PDB file of C-alpha atoms in Angstrom:
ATOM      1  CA  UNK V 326       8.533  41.975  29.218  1.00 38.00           C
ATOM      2  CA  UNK V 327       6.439  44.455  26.952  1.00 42.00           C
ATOM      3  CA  UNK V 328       8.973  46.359  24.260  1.00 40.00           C
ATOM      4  CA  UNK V 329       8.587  50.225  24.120  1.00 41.00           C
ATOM      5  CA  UNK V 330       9.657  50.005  20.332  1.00 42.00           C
ATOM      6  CA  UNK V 331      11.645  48.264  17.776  1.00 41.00           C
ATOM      7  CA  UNK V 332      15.163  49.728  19.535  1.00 42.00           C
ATOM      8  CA  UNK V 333      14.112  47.915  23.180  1.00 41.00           C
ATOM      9  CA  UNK V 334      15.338  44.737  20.916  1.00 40.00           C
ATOM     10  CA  UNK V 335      17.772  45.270  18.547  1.00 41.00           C
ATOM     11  CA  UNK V 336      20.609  43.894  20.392  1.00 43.00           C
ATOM     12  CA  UNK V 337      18.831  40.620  21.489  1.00 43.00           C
ATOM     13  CA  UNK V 338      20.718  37.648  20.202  1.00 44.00           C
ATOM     14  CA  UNK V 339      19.406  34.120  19.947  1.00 45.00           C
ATOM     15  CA  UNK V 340      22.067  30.980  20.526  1.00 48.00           C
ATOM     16  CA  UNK V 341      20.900  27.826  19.201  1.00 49.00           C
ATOM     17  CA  UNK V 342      20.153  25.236  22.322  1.00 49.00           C
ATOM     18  CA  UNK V 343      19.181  28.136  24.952  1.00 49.00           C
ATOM     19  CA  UNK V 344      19.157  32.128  24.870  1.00 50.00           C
ATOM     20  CA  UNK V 345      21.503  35.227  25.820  1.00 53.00           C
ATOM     21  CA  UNK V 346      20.569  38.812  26.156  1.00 53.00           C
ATOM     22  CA  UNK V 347      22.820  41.676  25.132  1.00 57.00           C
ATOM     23  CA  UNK V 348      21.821  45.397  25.862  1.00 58.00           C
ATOM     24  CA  UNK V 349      20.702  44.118  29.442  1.00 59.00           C
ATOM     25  CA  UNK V 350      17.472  42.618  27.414  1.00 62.00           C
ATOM     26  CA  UNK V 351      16.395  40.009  29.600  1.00 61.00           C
ATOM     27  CA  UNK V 352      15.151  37.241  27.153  1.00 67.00           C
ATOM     28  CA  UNK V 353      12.381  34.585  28.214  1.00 81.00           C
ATOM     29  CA  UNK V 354      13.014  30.871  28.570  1.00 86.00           C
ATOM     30  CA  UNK V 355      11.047  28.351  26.431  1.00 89.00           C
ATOM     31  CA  UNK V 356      11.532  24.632  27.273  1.00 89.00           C
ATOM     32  CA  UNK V 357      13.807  22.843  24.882  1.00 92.00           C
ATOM     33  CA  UNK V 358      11.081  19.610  23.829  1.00 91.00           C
ATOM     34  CA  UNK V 359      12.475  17.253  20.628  1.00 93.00           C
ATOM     35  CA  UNK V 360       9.989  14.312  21.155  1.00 95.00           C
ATOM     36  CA  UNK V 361       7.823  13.098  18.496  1.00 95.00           C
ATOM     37  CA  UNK V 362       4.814  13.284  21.350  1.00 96.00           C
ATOM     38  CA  UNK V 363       5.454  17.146  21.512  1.00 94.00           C
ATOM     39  CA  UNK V 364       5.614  17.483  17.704  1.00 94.00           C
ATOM     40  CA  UNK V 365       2.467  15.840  17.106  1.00 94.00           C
ATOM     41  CA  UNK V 366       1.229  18.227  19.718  1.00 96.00           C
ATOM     42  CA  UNK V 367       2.289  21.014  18.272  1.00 95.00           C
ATOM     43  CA  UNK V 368       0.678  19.475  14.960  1.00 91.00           C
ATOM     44  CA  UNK V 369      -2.452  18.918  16.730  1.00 92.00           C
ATOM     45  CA  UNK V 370      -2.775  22.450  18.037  1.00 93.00           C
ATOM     46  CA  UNK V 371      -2.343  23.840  13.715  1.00 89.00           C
ATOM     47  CA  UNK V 372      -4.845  21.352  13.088  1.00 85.00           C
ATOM     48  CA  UNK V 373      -7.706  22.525  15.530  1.00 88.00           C
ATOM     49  CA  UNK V 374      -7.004  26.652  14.092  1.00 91.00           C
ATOM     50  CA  UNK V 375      -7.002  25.769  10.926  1.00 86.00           C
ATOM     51  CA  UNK V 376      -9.928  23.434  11.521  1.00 86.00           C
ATOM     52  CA  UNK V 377     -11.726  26.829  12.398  1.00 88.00           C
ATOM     53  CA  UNK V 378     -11.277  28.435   8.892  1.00 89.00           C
ATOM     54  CA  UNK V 379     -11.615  24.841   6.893  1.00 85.00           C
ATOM     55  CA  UNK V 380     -12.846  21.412   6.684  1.00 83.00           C
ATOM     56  CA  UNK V 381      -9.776  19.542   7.202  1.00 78.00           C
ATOM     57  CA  UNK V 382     -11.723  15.954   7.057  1.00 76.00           C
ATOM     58  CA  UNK V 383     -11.487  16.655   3.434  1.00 83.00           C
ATOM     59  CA  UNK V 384      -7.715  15.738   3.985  1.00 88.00           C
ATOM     60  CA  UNK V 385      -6.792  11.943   2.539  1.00 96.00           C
ATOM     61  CA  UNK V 386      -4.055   9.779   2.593  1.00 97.00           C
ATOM     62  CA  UNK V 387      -3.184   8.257  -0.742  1.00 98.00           C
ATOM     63  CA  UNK V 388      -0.754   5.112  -0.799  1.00 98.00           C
ATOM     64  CA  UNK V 389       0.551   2.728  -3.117  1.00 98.00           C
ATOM     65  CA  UNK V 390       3.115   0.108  -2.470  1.00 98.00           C
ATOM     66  CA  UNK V 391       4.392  -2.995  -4.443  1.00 98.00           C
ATOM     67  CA  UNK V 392       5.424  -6.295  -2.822  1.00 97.00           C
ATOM     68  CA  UNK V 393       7.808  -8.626  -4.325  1.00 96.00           C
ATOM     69  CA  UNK V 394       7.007 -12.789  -4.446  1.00 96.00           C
ATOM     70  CA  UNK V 395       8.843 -12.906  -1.458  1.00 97.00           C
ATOM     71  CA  UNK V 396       6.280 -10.367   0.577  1.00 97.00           C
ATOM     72  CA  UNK V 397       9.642  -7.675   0.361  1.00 97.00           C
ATOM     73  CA  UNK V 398       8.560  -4.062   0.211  1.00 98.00           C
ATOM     74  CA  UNK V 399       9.620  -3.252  -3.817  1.00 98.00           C
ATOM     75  CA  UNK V 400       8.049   0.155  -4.186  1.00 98.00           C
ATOM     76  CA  UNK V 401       6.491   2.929  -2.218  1.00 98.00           C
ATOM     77  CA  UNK V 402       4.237   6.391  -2.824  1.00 98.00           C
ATOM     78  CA  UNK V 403       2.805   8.301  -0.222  1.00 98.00           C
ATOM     79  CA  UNK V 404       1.155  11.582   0.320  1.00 98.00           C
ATOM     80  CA  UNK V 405      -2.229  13.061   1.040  1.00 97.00           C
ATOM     81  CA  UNK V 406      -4.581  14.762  -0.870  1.00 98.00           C
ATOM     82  CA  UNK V 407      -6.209  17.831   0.016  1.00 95.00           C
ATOM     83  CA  UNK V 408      -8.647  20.240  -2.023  1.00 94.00           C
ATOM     84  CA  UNK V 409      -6.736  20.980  -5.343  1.00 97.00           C
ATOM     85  CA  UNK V 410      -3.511  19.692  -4.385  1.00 97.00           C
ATOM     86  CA  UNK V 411      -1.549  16.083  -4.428  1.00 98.00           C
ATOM     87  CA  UNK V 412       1.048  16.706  -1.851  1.00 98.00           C
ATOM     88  CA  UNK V 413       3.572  13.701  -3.078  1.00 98.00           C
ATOM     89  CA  UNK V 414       5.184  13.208   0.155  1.00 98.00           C
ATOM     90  CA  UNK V 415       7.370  10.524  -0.339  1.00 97.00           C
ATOM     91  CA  UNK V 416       8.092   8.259  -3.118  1.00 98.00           C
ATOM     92  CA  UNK V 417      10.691   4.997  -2.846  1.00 97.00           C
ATOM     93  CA  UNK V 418      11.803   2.333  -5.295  1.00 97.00           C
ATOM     94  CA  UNK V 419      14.250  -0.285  -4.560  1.00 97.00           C
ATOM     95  CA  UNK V 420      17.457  -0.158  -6.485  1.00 95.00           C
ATOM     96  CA  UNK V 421      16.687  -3.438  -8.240  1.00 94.00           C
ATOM     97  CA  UNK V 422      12.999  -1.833  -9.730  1.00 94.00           C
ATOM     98  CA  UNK V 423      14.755   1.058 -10.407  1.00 94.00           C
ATOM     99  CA  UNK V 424      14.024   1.435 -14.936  1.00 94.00           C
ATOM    100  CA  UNK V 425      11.554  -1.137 -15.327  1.00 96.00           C
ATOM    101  CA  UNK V 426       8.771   1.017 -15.179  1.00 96.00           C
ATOM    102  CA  UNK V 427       7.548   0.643 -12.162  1.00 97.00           C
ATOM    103  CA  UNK V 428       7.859   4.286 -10.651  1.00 97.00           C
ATOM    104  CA  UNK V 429       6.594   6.084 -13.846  1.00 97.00           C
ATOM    105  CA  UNK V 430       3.462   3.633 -13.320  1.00 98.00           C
ATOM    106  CA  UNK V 431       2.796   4.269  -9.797  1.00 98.00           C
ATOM    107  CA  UNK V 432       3.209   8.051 -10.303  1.00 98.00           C
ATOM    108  CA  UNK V 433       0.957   7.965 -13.119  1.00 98.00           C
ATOM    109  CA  UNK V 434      -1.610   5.654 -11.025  1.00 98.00           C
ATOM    110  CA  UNK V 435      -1.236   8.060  -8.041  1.00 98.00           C
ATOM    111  CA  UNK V 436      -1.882  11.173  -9.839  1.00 98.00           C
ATOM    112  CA  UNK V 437      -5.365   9.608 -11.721  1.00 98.00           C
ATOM    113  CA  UNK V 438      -6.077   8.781  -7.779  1.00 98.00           C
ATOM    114  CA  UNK V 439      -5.482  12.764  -6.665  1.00 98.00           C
ATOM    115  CA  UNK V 440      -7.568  13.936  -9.699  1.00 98.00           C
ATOM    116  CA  UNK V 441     -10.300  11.483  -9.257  1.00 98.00           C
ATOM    117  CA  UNK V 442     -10.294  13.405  -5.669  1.00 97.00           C
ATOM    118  CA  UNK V 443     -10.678  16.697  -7.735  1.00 97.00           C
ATOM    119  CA  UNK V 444      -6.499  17.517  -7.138  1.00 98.00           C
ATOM    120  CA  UNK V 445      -5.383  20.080 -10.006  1.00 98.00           C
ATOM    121  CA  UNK V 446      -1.960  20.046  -9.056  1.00 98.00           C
ATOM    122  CA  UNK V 447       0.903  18.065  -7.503  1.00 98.00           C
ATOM    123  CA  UNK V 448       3.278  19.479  -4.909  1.00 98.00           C
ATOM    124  CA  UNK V 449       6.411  17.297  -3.655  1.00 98.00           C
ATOM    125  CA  UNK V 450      10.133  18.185  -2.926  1.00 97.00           C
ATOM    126  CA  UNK V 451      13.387  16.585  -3.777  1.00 97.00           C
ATOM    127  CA  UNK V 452      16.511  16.784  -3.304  1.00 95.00           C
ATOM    128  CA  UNK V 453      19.764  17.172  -5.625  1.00 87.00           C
ATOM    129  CA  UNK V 454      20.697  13.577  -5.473  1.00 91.00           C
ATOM    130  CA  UNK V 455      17.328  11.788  -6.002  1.00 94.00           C
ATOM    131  CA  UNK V 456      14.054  12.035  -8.585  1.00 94.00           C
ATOM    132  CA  UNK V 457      14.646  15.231 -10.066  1.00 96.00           C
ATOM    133  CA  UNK V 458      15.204  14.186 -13.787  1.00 96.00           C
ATOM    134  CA  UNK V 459      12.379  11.692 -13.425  1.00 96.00           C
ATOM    135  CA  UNK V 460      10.005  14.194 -12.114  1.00 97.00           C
ATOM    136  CA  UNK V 461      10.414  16.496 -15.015  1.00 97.00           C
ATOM    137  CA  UNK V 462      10.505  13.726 -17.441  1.00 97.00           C
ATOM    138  CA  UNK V 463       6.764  13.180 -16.169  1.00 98.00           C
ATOM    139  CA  UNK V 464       6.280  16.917 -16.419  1.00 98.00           C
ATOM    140  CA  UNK V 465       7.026  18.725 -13.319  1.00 98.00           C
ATOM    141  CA  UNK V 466       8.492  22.034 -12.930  1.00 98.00           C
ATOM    142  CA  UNK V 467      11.013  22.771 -10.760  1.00 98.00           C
ATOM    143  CA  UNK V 468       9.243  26.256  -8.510  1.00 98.00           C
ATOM    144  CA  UNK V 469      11.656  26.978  -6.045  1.00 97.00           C
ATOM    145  CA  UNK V 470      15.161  25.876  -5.396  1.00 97.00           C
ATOM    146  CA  UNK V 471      16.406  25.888  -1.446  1.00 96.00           C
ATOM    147  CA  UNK V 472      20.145  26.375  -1.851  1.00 96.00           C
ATOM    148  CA  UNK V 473      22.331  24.881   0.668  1.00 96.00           C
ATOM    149  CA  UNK V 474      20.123  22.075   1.335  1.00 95.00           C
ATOM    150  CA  UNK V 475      20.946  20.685   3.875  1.00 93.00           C
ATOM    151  CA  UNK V 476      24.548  21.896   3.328  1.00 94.00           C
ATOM    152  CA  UNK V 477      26.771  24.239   1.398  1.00 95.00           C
ATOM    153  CA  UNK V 478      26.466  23.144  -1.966  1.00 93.00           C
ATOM    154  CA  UNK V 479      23.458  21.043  -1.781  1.00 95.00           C
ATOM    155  CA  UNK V 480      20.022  22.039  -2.948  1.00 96.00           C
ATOM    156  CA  UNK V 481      16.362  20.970  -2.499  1.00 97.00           C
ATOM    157  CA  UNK V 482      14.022  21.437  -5.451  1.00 98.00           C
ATOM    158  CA  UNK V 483      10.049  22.415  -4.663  1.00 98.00           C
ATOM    159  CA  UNK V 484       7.921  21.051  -7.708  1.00 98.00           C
ATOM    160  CA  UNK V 485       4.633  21.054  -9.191  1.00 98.00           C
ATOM    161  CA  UNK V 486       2.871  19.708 -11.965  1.00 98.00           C
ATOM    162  CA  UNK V 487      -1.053  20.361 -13.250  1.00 98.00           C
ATOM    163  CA  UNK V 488      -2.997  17.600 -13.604  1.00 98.00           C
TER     164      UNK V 488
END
């Protein structure tokens, strides 16, 4: 259906898991898909535009992980660099590692990695009840706050830091 103008849909109204029309707008009907195939799809199809306006093949992953004696994932960092920026991704201690030393080594160790790559800054997200003293202890900056993250009250912080 082509609109006329901004008044042929003013009254449409979209309902979470399918779609109504009000004002006898007849809305059209998309294909509910949740699978990770169809994600990574949809990921796939970004990828190949954007591979059109740059050189995506520029785009690392950087890892680190620490095993205990006992082969036992201890400690994990993960992200990908990417031009200027270290996006931190995700970054995982075990409870029992937790004020040793270990994280503030492995985030120092990961950002030498991104800046070897030529990364000026560091981009990662966290949420109220995880890393956010940490990360500014190690000198990030808290950007841009999502409130009600994922619920009322709750909040997810957007950081960055310049290497």
């Amino acid at each position: 259906m082509a609109l006329k103008n901004n008044d042929d849909y003013t009254d449409a109204v979209v309902v979470c898991g399918g779609t109504r029309a009000e004002g006898g707008i007849k809305m059209s009907n998309f294909t509910e898909d949740n699978s990770s195939e169809f994600a990574d799809q949809a990921k796939q199809k970004i990828a190949e535009f954007n591979a059109q306006h740059w050189d995506a093949s520029k785009r690392q992953a950087l890892g680190l992980k620490q095993l205990n004696a006992f082969g036992e994932l201890v400690a994990a960092l993960a992200g990908r660099t990417f031009g200027n920026w270290f996006y931190l991704e995700s970054f995982w201690l075990a409870e029992t590692e937790r004020g040793k030393g270990i994280g503030s080594a492995m985030l120092a160790d990961a950002e030498a990695m991104a800046k070897a790559r030529g990364c000026r800054f560091v981009v990662l997200d966290t949420v109220e009840f995880q890393a956010k003293p940490f990360y500014q202890r190690h000198g990030y900056q808290v950007k841009w706050v999502q409130q009600d993250y994922p619920f009322a009250g709750g909040a997810k912080y957007f950081m960055t830091k310049t290497l």
